[in-house]
Short mmCIF file of C-alpha atoms and ligand atoms in Angstrom, two decimals:
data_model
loop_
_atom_site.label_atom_id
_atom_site.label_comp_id
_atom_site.label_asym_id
_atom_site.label_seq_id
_atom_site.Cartn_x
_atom_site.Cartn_y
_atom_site.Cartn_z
CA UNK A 8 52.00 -17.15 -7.10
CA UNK A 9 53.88 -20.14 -6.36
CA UNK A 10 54.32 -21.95 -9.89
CA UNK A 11 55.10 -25.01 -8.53
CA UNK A 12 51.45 -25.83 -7.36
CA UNK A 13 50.29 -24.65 -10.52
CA UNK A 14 49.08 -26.29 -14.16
CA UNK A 15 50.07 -23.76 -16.41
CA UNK A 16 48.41 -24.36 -20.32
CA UNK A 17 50.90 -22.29 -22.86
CA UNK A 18 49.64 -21.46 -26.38
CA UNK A 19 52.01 -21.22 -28.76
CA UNK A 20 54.25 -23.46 -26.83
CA UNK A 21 56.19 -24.66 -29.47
CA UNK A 22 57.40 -21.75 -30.86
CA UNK A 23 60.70 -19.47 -30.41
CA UNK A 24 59.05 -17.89 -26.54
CA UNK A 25 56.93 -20.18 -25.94
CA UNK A 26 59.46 -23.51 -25.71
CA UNK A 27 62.11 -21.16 -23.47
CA UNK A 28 58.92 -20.40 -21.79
CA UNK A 29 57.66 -23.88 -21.29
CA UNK A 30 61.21 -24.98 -19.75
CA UNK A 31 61.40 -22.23 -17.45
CA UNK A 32 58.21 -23.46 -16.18
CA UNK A 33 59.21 -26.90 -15.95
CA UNK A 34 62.79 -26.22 -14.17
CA UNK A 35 60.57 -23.90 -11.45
CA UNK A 36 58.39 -26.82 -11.15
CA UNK A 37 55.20 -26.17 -12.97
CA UNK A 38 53.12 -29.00 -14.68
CA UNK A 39 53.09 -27.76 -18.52
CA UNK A 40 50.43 -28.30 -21.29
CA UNK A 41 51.32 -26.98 -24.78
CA UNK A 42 48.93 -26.53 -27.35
CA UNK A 43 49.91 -25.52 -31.02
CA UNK A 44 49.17 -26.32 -34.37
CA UNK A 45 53.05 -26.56 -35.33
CA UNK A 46 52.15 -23.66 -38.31
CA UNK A 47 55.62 -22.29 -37.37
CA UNK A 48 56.50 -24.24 -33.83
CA UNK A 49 58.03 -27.66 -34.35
CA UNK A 50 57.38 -30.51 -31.62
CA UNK A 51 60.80 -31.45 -31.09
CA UNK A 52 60.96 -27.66 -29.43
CA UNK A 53 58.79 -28.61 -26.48
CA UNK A 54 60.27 -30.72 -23.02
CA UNK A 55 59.38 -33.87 -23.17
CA UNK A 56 58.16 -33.19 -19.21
CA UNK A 57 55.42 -31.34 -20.64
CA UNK A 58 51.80 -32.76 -22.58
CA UNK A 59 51.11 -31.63 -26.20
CA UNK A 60 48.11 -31.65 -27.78
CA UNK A 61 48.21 -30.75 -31.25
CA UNK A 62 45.02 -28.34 -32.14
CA UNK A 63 44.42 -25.16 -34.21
CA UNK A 64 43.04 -22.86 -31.78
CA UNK A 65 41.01 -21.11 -34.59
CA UNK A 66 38.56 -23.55 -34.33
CA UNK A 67 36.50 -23.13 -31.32
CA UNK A 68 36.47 -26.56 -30.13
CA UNK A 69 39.96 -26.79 -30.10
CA UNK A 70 39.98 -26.48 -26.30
CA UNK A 71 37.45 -29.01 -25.32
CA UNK A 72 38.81 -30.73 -22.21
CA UNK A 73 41.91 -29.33 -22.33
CA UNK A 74 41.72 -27.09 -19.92
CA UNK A 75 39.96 -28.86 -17.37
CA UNK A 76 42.22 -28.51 -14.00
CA UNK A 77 44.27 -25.42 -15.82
CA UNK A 78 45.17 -22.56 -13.29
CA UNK A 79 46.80 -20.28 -15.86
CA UNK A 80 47.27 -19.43 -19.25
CA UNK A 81 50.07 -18.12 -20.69
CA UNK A 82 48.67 -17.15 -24.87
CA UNK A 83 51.50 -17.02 -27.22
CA UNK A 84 49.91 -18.43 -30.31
CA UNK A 85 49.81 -15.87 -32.92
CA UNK A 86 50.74 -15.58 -36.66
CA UNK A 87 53.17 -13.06 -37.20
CA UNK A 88 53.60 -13.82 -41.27
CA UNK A 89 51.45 -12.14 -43.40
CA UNK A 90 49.59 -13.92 -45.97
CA UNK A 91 48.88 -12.10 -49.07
CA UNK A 92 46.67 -13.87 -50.50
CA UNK A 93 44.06 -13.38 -47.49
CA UNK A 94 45.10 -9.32 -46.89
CA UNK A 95 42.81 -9.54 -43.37
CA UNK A 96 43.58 -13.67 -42.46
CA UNK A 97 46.31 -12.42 -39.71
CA UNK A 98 43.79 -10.06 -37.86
CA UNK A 99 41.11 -12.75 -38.42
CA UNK A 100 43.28 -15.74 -37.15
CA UNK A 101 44.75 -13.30 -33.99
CA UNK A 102 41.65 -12.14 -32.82
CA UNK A 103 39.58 -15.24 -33.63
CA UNK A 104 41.76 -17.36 -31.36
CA UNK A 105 41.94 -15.02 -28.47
CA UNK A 106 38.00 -15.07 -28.69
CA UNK A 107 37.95 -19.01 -28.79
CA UNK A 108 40.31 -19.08 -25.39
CA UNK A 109 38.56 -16.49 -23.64
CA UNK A 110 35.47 -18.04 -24.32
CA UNK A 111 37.18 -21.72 -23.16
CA UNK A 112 38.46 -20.46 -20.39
CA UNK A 113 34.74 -19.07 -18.87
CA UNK A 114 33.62 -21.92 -19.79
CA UNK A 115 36.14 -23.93 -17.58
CA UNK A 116 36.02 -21.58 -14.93
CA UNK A 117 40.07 -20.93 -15.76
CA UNK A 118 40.56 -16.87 -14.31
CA UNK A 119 44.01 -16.33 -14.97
CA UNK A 120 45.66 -15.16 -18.68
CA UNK A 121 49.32 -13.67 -19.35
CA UNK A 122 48.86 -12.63 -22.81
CA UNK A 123 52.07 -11.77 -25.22
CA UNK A 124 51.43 -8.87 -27.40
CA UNK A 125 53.87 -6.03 -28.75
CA UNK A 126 55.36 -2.52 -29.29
CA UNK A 127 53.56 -2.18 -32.59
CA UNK A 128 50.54 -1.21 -30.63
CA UNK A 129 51.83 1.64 -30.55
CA UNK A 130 52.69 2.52 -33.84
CA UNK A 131 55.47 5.51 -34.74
CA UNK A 132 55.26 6.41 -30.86
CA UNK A 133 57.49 8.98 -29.04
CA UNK A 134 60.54 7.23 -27.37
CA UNK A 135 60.57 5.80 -24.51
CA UNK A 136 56.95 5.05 -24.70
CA UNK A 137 55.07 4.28 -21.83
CA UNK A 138 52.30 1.66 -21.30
CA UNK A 139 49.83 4.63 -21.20
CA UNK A 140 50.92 7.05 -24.42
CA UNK A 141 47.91 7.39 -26.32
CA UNK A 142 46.58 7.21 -29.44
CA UNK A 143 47.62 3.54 -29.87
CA UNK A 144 47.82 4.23 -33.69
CA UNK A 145 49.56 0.28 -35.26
CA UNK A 146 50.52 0.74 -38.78
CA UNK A 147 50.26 -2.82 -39.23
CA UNK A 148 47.33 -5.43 -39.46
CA UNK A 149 49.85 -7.52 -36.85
CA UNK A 150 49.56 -4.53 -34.33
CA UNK A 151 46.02 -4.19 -35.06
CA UNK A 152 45.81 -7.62 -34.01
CA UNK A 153 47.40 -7.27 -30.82
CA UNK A 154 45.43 -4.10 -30.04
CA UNK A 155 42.27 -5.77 -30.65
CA UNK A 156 43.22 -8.73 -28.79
CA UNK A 157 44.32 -6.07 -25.85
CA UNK A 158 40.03 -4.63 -26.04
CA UNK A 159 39.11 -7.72 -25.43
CA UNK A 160 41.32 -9.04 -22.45
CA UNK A 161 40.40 -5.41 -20.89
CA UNK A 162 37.39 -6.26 -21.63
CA UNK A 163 36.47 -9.32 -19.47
CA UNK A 164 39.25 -8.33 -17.32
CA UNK A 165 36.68 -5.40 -16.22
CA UNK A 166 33.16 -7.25 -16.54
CA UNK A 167 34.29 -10.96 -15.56
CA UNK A 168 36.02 -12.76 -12.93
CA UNK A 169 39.54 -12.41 -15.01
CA UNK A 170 43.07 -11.31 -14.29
CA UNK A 171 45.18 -10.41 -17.35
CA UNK A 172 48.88 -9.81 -17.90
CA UNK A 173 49.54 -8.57 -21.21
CA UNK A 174 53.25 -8.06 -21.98
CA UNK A 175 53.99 -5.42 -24.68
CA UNK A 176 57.29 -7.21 -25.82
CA UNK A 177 59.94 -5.05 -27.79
CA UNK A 178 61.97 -7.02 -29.94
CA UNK A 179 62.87 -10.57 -28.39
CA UNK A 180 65.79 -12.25 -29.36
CA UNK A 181 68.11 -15.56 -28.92
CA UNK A 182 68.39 -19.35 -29.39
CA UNK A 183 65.92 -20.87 -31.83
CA UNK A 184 65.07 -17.49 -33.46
CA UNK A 185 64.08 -17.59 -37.04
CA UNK A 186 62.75 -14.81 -39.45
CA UNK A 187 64.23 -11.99 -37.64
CA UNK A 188 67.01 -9.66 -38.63
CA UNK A 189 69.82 -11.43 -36.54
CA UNK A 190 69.88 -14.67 -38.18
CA UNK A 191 68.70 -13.35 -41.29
CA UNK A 192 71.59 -11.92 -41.66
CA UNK A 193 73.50 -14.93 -40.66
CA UNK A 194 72.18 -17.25 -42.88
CA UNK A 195 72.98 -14.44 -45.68
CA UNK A 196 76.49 -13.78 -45.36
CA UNK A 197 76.72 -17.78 -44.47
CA UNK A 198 75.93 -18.04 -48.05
CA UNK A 199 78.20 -14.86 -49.57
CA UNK A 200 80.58 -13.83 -46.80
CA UNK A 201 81.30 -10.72 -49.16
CA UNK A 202 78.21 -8.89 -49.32
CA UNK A 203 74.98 -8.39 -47.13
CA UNK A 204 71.72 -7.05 -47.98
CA UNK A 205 70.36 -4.90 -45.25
CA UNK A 206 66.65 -3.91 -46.14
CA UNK A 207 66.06 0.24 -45.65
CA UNK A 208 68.49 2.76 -44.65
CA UNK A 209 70.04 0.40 -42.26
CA UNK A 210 69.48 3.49 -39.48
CA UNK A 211 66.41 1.70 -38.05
CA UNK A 212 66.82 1.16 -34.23
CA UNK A 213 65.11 -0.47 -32.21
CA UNK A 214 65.36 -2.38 -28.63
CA UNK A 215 66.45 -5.95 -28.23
CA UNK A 216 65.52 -8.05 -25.53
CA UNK A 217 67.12 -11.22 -24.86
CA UNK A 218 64.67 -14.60 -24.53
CA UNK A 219 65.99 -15.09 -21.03
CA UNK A 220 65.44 -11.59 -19.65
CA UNK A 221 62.05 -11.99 -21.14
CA UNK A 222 61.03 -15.12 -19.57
CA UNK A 223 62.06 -13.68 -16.20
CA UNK A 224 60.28 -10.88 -16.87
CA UNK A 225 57.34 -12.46 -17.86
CA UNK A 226 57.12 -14.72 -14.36
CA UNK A 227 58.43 -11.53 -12.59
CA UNK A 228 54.82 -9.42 -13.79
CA UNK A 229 52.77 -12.80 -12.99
CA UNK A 230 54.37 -12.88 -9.40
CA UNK A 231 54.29 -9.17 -8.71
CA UNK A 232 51.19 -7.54 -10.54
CA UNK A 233 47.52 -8.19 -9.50
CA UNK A 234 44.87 -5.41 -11.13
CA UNK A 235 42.65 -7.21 -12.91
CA UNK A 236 44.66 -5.74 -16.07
CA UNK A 237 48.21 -5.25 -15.80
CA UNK A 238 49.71 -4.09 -18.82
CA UNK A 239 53.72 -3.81 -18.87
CA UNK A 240 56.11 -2.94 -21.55
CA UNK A 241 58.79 -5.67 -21.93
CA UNK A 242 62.41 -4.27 -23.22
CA UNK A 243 65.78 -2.75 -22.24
CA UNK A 244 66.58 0.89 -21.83
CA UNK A 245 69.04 1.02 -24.87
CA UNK A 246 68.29 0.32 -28.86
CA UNK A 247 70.51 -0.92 -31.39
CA UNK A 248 70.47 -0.02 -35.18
CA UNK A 249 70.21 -2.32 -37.81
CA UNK A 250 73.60 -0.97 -39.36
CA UNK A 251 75.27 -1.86 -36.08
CA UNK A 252 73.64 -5.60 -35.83
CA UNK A 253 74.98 -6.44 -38.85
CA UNK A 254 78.64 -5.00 -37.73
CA UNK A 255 78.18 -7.72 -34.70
CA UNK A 256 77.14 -10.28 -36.79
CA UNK A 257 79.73 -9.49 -39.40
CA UNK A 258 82.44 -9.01 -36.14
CA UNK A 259 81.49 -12.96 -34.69
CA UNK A 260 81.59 -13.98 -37.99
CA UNK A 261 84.87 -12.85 -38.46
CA UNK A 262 84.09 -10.92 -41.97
CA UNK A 263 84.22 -7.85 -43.57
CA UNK A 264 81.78 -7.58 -46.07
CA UNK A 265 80.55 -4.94 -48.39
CA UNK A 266 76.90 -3.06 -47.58
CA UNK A 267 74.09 -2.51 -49.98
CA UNK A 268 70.90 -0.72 -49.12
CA UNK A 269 67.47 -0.97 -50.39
CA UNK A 270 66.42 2.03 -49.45
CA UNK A 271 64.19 3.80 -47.94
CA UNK A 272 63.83 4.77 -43.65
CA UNK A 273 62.09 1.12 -43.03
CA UNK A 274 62.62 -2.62 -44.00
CA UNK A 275 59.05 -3.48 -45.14
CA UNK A 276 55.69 -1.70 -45.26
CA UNK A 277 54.11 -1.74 -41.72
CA UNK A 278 57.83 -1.43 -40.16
CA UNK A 279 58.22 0.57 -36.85
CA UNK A 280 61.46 2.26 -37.92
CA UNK A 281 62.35 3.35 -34.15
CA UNK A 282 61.19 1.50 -31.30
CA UNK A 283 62.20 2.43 -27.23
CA UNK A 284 59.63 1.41 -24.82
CA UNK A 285 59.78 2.72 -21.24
CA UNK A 286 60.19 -0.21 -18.69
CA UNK A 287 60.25 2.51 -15.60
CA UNK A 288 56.98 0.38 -15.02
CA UNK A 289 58.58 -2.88 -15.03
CA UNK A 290 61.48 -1.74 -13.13
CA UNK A 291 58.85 -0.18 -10.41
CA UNK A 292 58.04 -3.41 -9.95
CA UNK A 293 61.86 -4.23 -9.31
CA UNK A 294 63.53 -6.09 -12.20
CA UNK A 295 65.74 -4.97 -14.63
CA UNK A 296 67.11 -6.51 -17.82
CA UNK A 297 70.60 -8.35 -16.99
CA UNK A 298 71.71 -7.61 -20.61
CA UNK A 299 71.83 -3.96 -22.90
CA UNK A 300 70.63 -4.03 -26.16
CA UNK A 301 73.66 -4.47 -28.03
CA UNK A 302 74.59 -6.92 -25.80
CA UNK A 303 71.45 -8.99 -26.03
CA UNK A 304 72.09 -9.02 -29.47
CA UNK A 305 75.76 -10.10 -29.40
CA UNK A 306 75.01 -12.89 -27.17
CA UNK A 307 72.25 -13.98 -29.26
CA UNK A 308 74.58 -14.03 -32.59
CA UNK A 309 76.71 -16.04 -30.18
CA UNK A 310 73.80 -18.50 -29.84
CA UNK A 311 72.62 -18.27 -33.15
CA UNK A 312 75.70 -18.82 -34.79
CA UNK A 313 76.26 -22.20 -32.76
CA UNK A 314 73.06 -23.28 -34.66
CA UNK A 315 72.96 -22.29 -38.27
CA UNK A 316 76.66 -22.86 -39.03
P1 LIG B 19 56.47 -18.08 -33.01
O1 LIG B 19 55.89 -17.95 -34.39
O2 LIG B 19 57.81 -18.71 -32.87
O3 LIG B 19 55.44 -18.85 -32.07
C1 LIG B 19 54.04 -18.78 -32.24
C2 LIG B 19 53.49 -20.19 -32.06
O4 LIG B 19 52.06 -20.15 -32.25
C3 LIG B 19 54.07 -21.18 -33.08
O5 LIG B 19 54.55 -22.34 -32.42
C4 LIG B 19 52.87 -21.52 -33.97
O6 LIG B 19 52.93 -22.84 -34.49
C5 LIG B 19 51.70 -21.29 -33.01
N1 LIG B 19 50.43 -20.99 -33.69
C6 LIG B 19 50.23 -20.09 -34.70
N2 LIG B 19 48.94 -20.14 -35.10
C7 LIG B 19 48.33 -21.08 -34.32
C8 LIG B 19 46.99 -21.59 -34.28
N3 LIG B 19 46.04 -21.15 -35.12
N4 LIG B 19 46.70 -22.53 -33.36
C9 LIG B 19 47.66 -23.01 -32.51
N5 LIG B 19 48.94 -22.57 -32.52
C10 LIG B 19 49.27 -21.62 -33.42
O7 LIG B 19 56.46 -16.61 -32.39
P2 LIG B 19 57.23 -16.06 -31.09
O8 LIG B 19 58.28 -15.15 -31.55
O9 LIG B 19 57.55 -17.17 -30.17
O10 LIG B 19 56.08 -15.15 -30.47
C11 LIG B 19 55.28 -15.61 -29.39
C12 LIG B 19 54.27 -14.52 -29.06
O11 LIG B 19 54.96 -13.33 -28.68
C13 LIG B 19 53.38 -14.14 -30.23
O12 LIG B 19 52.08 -13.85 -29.74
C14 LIG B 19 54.01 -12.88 -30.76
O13 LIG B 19 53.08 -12.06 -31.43
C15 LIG B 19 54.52 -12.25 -29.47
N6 LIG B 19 55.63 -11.33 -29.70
C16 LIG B 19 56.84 -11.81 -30.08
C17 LIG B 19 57.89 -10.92 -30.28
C18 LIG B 19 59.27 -11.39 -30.67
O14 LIG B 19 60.18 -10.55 -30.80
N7 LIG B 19 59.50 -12.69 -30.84
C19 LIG B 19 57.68 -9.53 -30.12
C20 LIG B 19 56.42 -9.07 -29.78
C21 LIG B 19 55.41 -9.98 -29.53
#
C-alpha cells in the first residue's frame, strides 16, 4: 500500500503511539485525521499537518462524517487506567468504542483497520509466545478488553468485506511516555536522588520496544500482510528486568541510590510478571527491531530524561 495516496483516520492520535504514529504518516506523505477525546492525549501532541476533531468515540455518533473519504484506520484509542469506582468502565469503554468504529466504518464503506492491542492477551503465557499459543487466558479487565476487541475484528474480518491488522504490542517505550516504569522512575529519584521505590520483587522482566521500531513495524505489517486477519506480535527478542531499568535510569542519571521493595513477584494486581513474545512471525515477514531491549530502554531514558528534567 502506497501511503502517500492514502487518508489515513488514527484514533487515539494524540496520545504517546498515536502522535509518533501520526508524524510518521505525515513525513511518508499520508493525509492524517486524528480523533481523540484528549482523556490522556493532549492536542499540542498532534502535527499541525494533520485535522483534529475532538470526539469521544464512546458515543456512537462520534464518527458522523468523519470518515467520509477515509481509506484506513489505524484504532489506538483505548483507556489503559483503571477506574475504581466503575470496576467494569475500562472493558465497557474498550469494547464499546471498537463497536461504534466498526459499525462507522460499514457504514462508510471504510474496509481497512490496523488495530493496537497487547501481550496481556495472553496472560502468564510460556515465553516466547507466539501469535497462536492458546488459551488466551488475560488476568486483567485491560487484556480482556483487547481480547474482546480481537472477537470482534475476527469477526467481521471473516463475515464482512474487512481487512484487519491487529498488533499485539509488548511493552512500547520512548519520547512522550508517561505512566510507565521508565519515567516513573525518573520523576522519583528526580525528587529523592537517594532512594527509589521499585513496586514487587523488582525481578519482573519483560520486553521493551522502542516507539520508533514500533511505528516501522506497524507500516511494515500494513505493507506486507493481506489475510483478512493478520495478527502479529510486536516486540524484540530480549527482556529487561525491572531491577536492571532502574540501574539504567539510576546510571544516566548519574546516581546511586538505595533500593526498597514492596514485595511480592508483580507490581500491581493484573501484572504480567514475565512477558517475551515471539516475533519469528514478524521477522518472516522481514523486519527486525533495530534496537535490544535494554537498549530500547536506555535510549528511551536518554529521551525521557531530556524532557522531565
Ligand atoms: P495513550 O493513553 O497515550 O493514548 C490513547 C489515546 O486514546 C489518548 O490520546 C486518549 O486521549 C485517547 N482516548 C481514550 N479514550 C478515548 C475515547 N473514549 N474517545 C476518543 N479518544 C480516546 O496510550 P498509548 O500508549 O499511546 O497506547 C495506544 C494504543 O496502544 C492503546 O490502544 C493501547 O492499549 C495500545 N498498547 C500500548 C502499549 C504501550 O506500551 N504503550 C502496549 C500495548 C498496547
Amino acid at each position: 500500500m502506497d501511503l502517500s495516496t492514502q487518508h489515513v483516520l488514527v484514533t487515539g492520535g494524540a496520545g504517546f503511539v498515536g502522535s509518533h504514529l501520526v508524524d510518521r504518516l505525515l513525513a511518508d506523505g499520508a493525509t492524517v485525521t486524528v480523533v481523540d477525546n484528549l482523556s490522556s492525549g493532549s492536542r499540542d501532541r498532534i502535527a499541525d499537518d494533520a485535522d483534529f476533531v475532538e470526539a469521544d468515540l464512546t458515543d456512537p455518533d462520534a464518527l458522523d462524517g468523519v470518515l467520509d473519504g477515509v481509506d484506513l484506520v489505524f484504532h489506538l484509542a483505548a483507556s489503559k487506567l483503571v477506574d475504581t469506582d466503575r470496576p467494569h468502565g475500562q472493558f465497557e469503554d474498550n469494547t464499546q468504542m471498537t463497536l461504534n468504529l466498526l459499525e462507522a466504518m460499514a457504514d462508510a464503506d471504510v474496509t481497512k483497520i490496523a488495530y493496537t492491542s497487547s501481550s496481556t492477551v495472553y496472560g502468564e503465557a510460556p515465553r516466547p509466545t507466539p501469535e497462536d499459543f492458546a488459551p488466551l487466558e488475560p488476568i486483567s479487565a485491560y487484556g480482556a478488553s483487547k481480547l474482546a476487541d480481537e472477537g470482534l475484528l475476527s469477526a467481521r474480518a471473516h463475515s464482512h468485506d474487512l481487512t484487519v491488522w491487529n498488533f499485539r504490542f509488548a511493552n512500547v517505550v520512548g519520547p512522550g511516555l508517561r505512566g510507565a516504569v521508565i519515567p516513573d522512575f525518573i520523576e522519583k529519584l528526580i525528587e529523592d536522588p537517594e532512594s527509589l521505590t521499585i513496586l514487587g520483587n523488582g525481578r519482573q522482566e519483560k520486553s521493551y520496544l522502542h516507539i520508533t521500531d514500533c511505528v516501522d513495524a506497524m507500516l511494515h505489517i500494513v505493507a506486507t500482510a493481506d489475510d483478512a486477519m493478520n495478527t502479529y506480535n510486536l516486540g524484540t527478542r530480549t527482556t529487561t528486568s525491572v531491577d536492571r531499568i532502574a540501574a539504567i535510569v539510576a546510571d544516566e542519571m548519574d546516581l546511586d541510590p538505595d533500593y526498597e521493595y514492596t514485595g511480592g513477584d508483580r507490581g500491581w494486581t493484573g501484572d504480567v510478571p514475565k512477558m517475551r513474545l515471539s516475533i519469528e512471525k514478524l521477522a518472516a515477514l522481514g523486519w527486525e527491531p533495530s534496537l535490544s531491549s535494554d537498549e530500547a530502554v536506555r535510549q528511551s531514558t536518554r529521551e525521557l530524561l531530556d524532557e522531565l528534567r
